[in-house]
mmCIF file of C-alpha atoms in Angstrom:
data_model
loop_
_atom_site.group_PDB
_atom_site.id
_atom_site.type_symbol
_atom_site.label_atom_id
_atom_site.label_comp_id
_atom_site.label_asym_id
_atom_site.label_seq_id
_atom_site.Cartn_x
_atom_site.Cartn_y
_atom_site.Cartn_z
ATOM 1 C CA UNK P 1 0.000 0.000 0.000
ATOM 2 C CA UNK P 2 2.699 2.179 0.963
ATOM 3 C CA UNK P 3 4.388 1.725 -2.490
ATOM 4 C CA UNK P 4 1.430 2.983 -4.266
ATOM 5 C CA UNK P 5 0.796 5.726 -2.151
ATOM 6 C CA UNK P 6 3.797 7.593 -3.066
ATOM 7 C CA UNK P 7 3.701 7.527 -6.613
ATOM 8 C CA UNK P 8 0.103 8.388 -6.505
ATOM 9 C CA UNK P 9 1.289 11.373 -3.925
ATOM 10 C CA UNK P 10 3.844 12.515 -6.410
ATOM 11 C CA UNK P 11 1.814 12.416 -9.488
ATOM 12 C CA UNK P 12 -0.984 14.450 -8.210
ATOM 13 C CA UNK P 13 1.384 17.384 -6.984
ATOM 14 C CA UNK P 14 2.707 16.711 -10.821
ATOM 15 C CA UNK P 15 -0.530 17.102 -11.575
ATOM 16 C CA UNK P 16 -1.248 20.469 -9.624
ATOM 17 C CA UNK P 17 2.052 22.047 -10.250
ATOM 18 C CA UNK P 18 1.328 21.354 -14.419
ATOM 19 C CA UNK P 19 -2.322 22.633 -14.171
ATOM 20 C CA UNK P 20 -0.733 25.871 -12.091
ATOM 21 C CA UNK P 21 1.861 26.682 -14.522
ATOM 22 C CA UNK P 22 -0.929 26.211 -16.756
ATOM 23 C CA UNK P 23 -3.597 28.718 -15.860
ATOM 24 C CA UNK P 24 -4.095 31.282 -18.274
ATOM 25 C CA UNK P 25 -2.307 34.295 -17.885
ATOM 26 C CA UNK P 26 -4.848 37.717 -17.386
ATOM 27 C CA UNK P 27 -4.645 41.332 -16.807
ATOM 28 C CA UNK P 28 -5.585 43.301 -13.670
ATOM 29 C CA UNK P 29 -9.290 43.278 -12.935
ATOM 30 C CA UNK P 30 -10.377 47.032 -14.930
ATOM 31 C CA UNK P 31 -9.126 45.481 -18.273
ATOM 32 C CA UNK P 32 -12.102 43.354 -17.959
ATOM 33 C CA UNK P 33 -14.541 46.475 -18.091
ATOM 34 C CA UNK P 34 -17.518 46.134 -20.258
ATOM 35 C CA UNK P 35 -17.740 48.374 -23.427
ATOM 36 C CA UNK P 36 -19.847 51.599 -21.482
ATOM 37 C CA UNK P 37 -22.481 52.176 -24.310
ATOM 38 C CA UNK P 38 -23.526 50.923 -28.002
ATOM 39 C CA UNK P 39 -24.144 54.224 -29.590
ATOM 40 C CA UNK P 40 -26.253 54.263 -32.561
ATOM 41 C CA UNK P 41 -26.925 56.947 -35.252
ATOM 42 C CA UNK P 42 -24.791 59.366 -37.423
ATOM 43 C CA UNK P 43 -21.129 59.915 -36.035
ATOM 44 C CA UNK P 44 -17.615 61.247 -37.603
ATOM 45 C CA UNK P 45 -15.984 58.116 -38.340
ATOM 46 C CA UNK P 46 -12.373 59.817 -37.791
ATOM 47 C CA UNK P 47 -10.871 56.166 -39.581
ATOM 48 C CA UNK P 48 -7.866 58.224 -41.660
ATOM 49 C CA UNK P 49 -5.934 56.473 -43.903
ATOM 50 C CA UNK P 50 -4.126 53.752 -42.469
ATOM 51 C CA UNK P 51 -0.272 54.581 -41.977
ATOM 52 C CA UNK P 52 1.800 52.086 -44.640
ATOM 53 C CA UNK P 53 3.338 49.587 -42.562
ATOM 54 C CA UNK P 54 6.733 49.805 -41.431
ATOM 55 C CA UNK P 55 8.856 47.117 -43.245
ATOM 56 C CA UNK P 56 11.958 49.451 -44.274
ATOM 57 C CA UNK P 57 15.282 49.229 -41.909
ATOM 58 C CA UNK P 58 14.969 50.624 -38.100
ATOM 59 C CA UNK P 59 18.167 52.332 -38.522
ATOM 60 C CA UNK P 60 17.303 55.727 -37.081
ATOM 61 C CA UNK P 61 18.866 58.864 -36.012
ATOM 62 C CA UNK P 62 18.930 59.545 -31.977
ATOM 63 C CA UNK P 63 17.420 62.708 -30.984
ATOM 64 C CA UNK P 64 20.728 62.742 -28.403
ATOM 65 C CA UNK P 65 22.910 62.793 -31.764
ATOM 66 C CA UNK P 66 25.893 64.192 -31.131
ATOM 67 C CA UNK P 67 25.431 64.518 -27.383
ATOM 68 C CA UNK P 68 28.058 62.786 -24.882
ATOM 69 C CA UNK P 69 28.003 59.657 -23.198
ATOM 70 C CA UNK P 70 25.667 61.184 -20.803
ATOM 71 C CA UNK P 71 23.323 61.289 -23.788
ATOM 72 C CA UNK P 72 21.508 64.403 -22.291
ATOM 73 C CA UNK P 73 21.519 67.222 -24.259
ATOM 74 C CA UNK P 74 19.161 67.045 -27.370
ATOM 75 C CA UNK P 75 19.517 67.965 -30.587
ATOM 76 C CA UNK P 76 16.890 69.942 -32.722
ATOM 77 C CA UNK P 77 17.376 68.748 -35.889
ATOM 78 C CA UNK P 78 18.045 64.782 -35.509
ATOM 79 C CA UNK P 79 15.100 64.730 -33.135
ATOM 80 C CA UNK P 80 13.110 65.879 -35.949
ATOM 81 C CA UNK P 81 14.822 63.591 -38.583
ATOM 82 C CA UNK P 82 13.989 61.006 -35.776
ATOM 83 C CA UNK P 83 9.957 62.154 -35.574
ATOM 84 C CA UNK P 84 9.574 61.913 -39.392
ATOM 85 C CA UNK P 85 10.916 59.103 -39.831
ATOM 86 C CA UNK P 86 8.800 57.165 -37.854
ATOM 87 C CA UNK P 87 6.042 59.479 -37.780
ATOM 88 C CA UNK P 88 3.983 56.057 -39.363
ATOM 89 C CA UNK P 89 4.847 53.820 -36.822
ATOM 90 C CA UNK P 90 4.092 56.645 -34.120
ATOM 91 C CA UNK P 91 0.395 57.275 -35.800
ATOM 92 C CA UNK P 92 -0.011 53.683 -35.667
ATOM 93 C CA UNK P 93 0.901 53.582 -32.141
ATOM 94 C CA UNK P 94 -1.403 56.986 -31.430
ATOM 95 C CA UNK P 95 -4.635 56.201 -33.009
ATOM 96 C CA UNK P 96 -4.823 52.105 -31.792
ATOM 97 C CA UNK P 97 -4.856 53.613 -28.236
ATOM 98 C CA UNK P 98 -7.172 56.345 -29.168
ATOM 99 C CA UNK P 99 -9.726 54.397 -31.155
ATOM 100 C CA UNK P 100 -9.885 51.492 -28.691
ATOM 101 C CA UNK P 101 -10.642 54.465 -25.349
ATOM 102 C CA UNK P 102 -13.475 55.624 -28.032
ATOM 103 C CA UNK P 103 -14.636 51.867 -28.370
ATOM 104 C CA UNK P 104 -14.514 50.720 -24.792
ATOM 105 C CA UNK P 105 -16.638 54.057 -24.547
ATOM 106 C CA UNK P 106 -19.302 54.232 -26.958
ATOM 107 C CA UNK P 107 -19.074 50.431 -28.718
ATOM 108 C CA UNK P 108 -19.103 51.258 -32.079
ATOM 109 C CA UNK P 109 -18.629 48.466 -35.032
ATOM 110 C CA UNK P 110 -16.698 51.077 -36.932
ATOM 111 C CA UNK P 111 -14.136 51.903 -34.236
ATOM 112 C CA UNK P 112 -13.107 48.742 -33.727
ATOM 113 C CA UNK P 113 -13.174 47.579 -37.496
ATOM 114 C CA UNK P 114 -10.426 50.659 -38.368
ATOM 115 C CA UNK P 115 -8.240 49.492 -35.423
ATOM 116 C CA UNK P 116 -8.561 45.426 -36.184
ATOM 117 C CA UNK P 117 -7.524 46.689 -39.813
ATOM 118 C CA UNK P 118 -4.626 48.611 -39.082
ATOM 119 C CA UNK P 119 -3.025 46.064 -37.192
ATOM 120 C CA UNK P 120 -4.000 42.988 -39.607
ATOM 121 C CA UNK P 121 -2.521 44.938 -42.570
ATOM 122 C CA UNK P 122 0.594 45.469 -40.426
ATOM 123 C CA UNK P 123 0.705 42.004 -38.928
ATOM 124 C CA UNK P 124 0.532 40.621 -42.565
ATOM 125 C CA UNK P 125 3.021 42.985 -43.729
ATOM 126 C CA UNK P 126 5.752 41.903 -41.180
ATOM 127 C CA UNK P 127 5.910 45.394 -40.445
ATOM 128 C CA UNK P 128 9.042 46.264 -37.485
ATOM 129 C CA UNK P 129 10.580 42.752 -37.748
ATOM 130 C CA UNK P 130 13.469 44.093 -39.656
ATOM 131 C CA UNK P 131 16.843 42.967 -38.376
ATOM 132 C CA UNK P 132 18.580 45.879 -39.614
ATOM 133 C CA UNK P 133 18.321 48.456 -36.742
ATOM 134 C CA UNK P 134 20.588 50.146 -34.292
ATOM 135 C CA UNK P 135 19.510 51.277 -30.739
ATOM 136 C CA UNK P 136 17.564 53.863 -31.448
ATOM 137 C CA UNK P 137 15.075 51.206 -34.109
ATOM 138 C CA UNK P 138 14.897 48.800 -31.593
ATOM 139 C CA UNK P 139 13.657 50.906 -29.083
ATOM 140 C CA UNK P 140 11.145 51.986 -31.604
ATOM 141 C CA UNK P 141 10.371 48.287 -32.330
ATOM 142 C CA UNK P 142 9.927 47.747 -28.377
ATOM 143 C CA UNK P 143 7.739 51.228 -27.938
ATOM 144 C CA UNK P 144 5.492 50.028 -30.610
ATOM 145 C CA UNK P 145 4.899 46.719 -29.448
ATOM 146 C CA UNK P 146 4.199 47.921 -25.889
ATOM 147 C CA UNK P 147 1.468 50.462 -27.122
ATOM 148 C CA UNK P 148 -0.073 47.942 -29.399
ATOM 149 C CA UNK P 149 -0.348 44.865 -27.367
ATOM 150 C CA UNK P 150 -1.263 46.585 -24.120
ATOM 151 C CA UNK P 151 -4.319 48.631 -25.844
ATOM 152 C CA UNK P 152 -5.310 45.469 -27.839
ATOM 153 C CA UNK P 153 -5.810 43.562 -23.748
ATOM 154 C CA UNK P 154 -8.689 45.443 -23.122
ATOM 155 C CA UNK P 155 -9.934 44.014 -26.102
ATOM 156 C CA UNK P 156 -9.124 40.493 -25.652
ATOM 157 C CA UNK P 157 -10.439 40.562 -22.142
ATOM 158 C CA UNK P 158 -13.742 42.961 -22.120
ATOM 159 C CA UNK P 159 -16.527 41.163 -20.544
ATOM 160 C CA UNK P 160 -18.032 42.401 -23.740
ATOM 161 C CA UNK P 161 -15.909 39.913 -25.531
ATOM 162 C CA UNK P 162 -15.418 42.369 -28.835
ATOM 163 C CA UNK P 163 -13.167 40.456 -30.524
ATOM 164 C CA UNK P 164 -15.587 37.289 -31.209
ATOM 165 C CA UNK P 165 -16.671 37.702 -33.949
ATOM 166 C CA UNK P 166 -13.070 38.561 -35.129
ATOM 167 C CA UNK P 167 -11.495 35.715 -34.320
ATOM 168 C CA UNK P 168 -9.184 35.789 -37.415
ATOM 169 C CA UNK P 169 -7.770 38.554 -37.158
ATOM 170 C CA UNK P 170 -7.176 37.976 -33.582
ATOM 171 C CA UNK P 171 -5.211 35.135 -34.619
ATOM 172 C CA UNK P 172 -2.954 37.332 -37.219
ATOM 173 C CA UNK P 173 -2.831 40.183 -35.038
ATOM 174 C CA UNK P 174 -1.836 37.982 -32.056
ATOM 175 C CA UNK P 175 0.845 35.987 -34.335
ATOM 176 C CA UNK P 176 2.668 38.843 -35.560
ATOM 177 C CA UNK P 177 2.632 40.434 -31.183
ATOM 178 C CA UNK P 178 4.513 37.057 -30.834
ATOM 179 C CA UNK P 179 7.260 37.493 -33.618
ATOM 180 C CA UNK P 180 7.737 40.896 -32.435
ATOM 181 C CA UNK P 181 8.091 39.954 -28.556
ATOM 182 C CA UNK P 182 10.815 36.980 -29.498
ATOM 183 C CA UNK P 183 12.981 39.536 -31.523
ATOM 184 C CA UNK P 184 11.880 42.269 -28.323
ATOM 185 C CA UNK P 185 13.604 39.528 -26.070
ATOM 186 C CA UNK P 186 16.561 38.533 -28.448
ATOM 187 C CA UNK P 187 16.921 42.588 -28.923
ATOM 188 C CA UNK P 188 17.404 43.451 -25.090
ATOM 189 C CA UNK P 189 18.470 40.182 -23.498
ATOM 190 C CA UNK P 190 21.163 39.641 -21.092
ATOM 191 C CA UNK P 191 22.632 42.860 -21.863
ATOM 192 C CA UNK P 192 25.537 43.790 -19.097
ATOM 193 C CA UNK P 193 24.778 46.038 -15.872
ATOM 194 C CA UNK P 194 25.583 49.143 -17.015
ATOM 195 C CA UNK P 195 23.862 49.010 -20.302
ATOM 196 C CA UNK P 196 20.766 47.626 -18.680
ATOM 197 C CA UNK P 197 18.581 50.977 -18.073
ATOM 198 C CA UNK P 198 14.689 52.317 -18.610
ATOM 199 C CA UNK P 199 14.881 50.969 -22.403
ATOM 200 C CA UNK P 200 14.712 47.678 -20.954
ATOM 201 C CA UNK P 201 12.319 48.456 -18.276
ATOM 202 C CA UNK P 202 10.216 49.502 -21.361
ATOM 203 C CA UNK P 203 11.074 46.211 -23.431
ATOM 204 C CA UNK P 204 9.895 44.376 -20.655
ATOM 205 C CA UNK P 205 6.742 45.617 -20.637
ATOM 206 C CA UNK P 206 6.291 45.195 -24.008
ATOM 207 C CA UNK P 207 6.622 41.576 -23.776
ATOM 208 C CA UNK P 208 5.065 41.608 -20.173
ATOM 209 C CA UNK P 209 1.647 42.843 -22.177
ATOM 210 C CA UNK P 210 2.199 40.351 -24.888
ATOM 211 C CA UNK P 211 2.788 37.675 -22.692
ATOM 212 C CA UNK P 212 -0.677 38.411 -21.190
ATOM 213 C CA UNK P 213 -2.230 38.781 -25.013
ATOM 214 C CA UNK P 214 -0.986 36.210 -26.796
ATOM 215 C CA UNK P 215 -0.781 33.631 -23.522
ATOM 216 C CA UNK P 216 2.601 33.045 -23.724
ATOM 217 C CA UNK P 217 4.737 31.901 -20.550
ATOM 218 C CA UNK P 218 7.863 32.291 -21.457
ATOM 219 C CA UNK P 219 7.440 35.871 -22.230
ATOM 220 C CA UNK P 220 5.777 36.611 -18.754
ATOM 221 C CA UNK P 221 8.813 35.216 -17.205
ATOM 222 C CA UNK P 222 11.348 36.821 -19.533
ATOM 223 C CA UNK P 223 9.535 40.405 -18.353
ATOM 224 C CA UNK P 224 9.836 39.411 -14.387
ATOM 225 C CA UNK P 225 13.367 37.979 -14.805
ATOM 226 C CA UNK P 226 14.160 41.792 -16.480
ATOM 227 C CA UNK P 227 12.004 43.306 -13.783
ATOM 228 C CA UNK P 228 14.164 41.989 -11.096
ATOM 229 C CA UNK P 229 17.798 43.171 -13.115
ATOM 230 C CA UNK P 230 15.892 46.842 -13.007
ATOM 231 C CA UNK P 231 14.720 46.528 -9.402
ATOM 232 C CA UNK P 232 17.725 45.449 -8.095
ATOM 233 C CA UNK P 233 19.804 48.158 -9.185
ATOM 234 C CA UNK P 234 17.794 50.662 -7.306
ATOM 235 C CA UNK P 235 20.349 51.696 -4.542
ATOM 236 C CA UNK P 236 19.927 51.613 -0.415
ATOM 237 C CA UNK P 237 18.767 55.659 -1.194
ATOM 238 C CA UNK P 238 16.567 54.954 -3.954
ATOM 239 C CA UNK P 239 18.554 56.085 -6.850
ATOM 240 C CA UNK P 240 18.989 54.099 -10.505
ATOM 241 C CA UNK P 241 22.829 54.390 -10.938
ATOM 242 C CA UNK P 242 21.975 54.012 -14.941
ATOM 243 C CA UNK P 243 19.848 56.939 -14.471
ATOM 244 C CA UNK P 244 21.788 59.410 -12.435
ATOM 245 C CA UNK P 245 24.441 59.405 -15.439
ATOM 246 C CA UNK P 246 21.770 61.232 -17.420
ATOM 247 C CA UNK P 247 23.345 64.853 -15.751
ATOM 248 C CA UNK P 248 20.386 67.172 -15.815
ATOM 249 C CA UNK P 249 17.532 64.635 -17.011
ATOM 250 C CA UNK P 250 18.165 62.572 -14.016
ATOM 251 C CA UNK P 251 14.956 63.073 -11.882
ATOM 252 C CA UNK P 252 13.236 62.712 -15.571
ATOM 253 C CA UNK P 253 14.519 59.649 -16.212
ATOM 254 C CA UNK P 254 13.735 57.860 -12.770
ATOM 255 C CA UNK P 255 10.314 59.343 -13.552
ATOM 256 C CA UNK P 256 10.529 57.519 -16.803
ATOM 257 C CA UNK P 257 11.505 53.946 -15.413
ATOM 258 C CA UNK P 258 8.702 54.299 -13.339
ATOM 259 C CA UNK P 259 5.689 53.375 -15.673
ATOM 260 C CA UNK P 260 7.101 49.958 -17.100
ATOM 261 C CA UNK P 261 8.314 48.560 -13.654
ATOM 262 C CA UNK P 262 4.904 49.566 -11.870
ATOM 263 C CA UNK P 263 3.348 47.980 -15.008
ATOM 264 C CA UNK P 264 4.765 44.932 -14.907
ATOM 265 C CA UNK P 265 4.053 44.657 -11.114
ATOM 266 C CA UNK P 266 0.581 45.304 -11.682
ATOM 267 C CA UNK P 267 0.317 42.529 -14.278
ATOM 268 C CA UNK P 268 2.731 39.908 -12.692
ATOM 269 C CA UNK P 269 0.975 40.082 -9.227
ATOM 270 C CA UNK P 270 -2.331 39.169 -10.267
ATOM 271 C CA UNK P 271 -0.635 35.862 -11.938
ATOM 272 C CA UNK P 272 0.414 34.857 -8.629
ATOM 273 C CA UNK P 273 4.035 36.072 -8.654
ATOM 274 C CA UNK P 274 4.527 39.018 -6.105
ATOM 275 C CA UNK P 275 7.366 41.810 -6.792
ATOM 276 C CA UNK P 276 6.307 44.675 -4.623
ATOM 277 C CA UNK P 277 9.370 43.261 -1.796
ATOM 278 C CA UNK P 278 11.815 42.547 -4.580
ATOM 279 C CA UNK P 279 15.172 44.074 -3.135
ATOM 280 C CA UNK P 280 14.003 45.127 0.105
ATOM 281 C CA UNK P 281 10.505 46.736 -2.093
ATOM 282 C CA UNK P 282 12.748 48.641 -4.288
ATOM 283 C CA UNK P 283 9.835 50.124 -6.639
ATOM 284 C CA UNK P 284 8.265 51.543 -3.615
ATOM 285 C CA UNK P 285 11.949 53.441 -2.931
ATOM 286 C CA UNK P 286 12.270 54.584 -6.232
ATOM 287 C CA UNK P 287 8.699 56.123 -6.805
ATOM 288 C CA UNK P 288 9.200 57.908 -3.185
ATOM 289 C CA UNK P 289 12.324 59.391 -4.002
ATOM 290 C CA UNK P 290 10.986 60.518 -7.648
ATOM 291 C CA UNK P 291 8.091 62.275 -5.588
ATOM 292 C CA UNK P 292 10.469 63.814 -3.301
ATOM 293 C CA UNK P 293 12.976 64.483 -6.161
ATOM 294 C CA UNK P 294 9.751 66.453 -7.741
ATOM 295 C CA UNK P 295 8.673 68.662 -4.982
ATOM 296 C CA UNK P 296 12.386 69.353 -4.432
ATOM 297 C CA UNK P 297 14.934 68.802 -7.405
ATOM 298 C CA UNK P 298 18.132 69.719 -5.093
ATOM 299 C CA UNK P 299 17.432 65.779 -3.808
ATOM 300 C CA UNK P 300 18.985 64.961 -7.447
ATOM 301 C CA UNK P 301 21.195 67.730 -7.773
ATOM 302 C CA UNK P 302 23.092 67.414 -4.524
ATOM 303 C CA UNK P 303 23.355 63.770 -5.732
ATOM 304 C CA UNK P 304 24.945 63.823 -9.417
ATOM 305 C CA UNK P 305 25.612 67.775 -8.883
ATOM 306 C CA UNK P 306 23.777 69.042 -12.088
ATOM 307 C CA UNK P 307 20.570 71.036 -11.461
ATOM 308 C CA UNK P 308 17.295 69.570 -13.038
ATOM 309 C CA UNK P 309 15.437 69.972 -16.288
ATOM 310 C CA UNK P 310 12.040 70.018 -15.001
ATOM 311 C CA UNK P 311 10.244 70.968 -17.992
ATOM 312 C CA UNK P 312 9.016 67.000 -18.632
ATOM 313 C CA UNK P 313 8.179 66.297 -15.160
ATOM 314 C CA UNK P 314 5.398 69.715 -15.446
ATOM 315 C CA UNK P 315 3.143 67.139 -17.625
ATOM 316 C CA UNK P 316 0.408 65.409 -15.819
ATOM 317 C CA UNK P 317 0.612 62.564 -17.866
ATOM 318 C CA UNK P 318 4.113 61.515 -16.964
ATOM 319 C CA UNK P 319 2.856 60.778 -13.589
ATOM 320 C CA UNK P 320 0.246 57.898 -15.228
ATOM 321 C CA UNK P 321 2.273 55.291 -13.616
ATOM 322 C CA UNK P 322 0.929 56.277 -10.102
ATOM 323 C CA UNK P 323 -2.022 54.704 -10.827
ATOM 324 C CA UNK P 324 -0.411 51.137 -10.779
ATOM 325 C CA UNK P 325 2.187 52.102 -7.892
ATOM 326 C CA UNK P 326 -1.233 53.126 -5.821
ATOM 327 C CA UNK P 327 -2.620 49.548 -6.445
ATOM 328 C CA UNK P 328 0.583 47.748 -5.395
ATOM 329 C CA UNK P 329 1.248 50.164 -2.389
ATOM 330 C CA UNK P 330 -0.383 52.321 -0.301
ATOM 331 C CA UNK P 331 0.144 55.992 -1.341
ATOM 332 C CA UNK P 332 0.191 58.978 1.368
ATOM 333 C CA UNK P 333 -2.508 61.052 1.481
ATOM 334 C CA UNK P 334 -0.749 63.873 0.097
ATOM 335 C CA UNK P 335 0.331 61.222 -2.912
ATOM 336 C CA UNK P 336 -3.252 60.324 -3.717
ATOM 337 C CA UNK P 337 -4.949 63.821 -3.813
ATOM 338 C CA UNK P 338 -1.793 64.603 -6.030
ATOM 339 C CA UNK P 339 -3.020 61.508 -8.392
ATOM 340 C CA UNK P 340 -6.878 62.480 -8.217
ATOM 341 C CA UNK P 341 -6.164 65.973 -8.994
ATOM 342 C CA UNK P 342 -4.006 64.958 -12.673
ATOM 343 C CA UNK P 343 -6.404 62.117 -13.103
ATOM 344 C CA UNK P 344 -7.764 60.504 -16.086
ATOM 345 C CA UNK P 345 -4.350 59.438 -16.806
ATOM 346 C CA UNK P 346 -4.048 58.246 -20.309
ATOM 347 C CA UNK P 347 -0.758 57.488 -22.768
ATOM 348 C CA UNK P 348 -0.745 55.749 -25.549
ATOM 349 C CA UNK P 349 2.443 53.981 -24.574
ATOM 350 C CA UNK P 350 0.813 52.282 -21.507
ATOM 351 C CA UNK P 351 -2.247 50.947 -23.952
ATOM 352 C CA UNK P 352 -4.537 54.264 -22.735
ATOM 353 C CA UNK P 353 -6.706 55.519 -20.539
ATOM 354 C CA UNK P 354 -5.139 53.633 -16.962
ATOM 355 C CA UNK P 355 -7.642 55.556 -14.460
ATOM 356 C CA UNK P 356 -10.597 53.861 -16.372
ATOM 357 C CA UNK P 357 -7.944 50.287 -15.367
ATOM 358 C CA UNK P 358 -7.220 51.248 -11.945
ATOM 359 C CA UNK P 359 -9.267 53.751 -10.659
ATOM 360 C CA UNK P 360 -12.722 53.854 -12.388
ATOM 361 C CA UNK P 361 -14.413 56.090 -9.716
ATOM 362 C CA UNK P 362 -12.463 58.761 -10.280
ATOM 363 C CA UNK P 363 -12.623 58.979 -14.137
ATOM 364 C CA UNK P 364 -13.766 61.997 -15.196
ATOM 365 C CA UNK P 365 -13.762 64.747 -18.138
ATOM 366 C CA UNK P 366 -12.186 63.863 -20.885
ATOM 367 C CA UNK P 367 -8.190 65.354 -20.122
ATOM 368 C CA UNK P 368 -5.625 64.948 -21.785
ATOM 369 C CA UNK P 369 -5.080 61.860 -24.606
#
């Protein structure tokens, strides 16, 4: 009896360790949101003309041409070289986001046809796979993917189940997320310390939102294994050593790892794996010390001795990863009248409108895009 027992014993934790690893992967509870209203009757159907899709090299120019290593200081005319160039991609990334907040919102056939279009037409194209890029195309490639596949969850998981009736181009759409999330990985993979900074926070969550998208478990844990590099560089103080380099866009650039590592906390903790204590709850650290850094700048200055360019952190929409960090933490009161008063928060590059996500009562107006 005893002999059978322990096989039997060992193949049902097997058994519940397979059907665990198993369990499909799914985004924080507001991505699940019902579509708000089926609007009937005339409307501006605002479906331009789709962008061509993107197959050409991603060798582009780096709106820090020219700048030193501390790649800081910008430079007019490449950053415009840099915005037409990819002005496509960016209109691709743009209107997705926009036309799926206008769908969630008022349901209509139309919306949702443009934005399943768009994305089939690229997805058959290949469009961003090329393997000719330098740094500055495969950050494009990872910004894209992030946008897309993050707006396209609250698709996939609606309670209104849009995509139904779509299922082919689901399937297309969701093939090509996949291709672009293996080259994401191969792009920014095991890259050494001092290379690894916010562009790979930001690859992370692009393959973080696929993972969630497309299903894919070996994506999900490629985005927490990257999670944990980022985390775990945030010093005793709360400073990214990567970060600090950038001279007087230091505070900015904290402020700019912020959104992907709060993102991919958000989506890896309601798949049972929880990062909020990773390095002694380093994400918590940093966001304090970007709020302090933000009501007083000398913080960072007295640190890498350059004073701060504030003139990105005076946008209310760079703060959209607060609504995450406020979910995974509790906030100060000071911290969440701050957030309530800059609410909705919505950027394309985090798939949207992230109050509706993670703070539906207090969605209101119609700020900001």
């Amino acid at each position: 009896m005893q002999k059978l027992l322990i096989p039997t014993l060992l193949g049902l934790a097997m058994f519940a360790g397979s059907v665990n690893a198993a369990a499909p992967l799914r985004p924080p509870q507001g991505y699940f949101a019902p579509i708000e209203a089926f609007k009937t009757g005339d409307f501006k159907n605002d479906c331009d003309a789709m962008p061509a899709p993107y197959t050409g090299s991603l060798q582009f120019r780096s709106k820090y041409e020219g700048s030193d290593k501390a790649r800081s200081t910008l430079n007019v005319q490449s950053e415009k070289a840099f915005r037409d160039s990819t002005a496509d991609i960016t209109k691709l990334e743009k209107d997705t986001s926009k036309r799926v907040m206008q769908f969630m919102r008022d349901g209509r056939p139309e919306q949702l046809e443009c934005t399943l279009n768009w994305l089939t037409s690229w997805a058959k194209a290949d469009a961003l796979m090329s393997k000719d890029f330098n740094h500055t195309g495969k950050s494009m490639r990872k910004w894209a993917l992030g946008s897309m596949a993050s707006a396209y969850v609250r698709l996939k998981f609606s309670d209104s189940h849009p995509l139904a009736n779509h299922q082919q181009e689901s399937q297309i759409i969701e093939a090509w997320f996949n291709k672009l999330a293996d080259q994401v990985v191969s792009d920014w993979d095991n890259l050494p310390l001092e290379k690894t900074n916010n562009h790979s926070y930001w690859a992370a969550w692009s393959v973080m939102a696929t993972s969630v998208a497309t299903n894919r478990r070996d994506l999900f844990d490629w985005a927490v294994k990257e999670y944990k590099v980022g985390v775990n560089q945030v010093d005793d103080q709360g400073f990214l050593p990567n970060e600090l380099k950038r001279q007087q866009r230091a505070l900015s650039y904290h402020n700019y790892a912020l959104p992907p590592l709060s993102m991919i906390a958000s989506f890896a903790l309601v798949n049972g794996v929880d990062l909020r204590q990773e390095n002694n709850s380093a994400l918590k650290r940093l966001g304090d010390k970007v709020l302090a850094g933000v009501k007083d700048p000398e913080i960072f200055e007295q640190k890498n001795g350059k004073e701060q360019d504030m003139k990105d952190l005076k946008e209310d929409m760079k703060y959209a990863w607060l609504e995450p960090f406020c979910t995974l933490y509790t906030c100060a009161p000071d911290v969440i009248e701050r957030k309530h008063g800059m609410q909705p928060f919505k950027t394309f590059r985090l798939g949207g409108d992230l109050t509706k996500v993670y703070d539906p009562t207090h969605e209101k107006g119609n700020k900001g895009s």
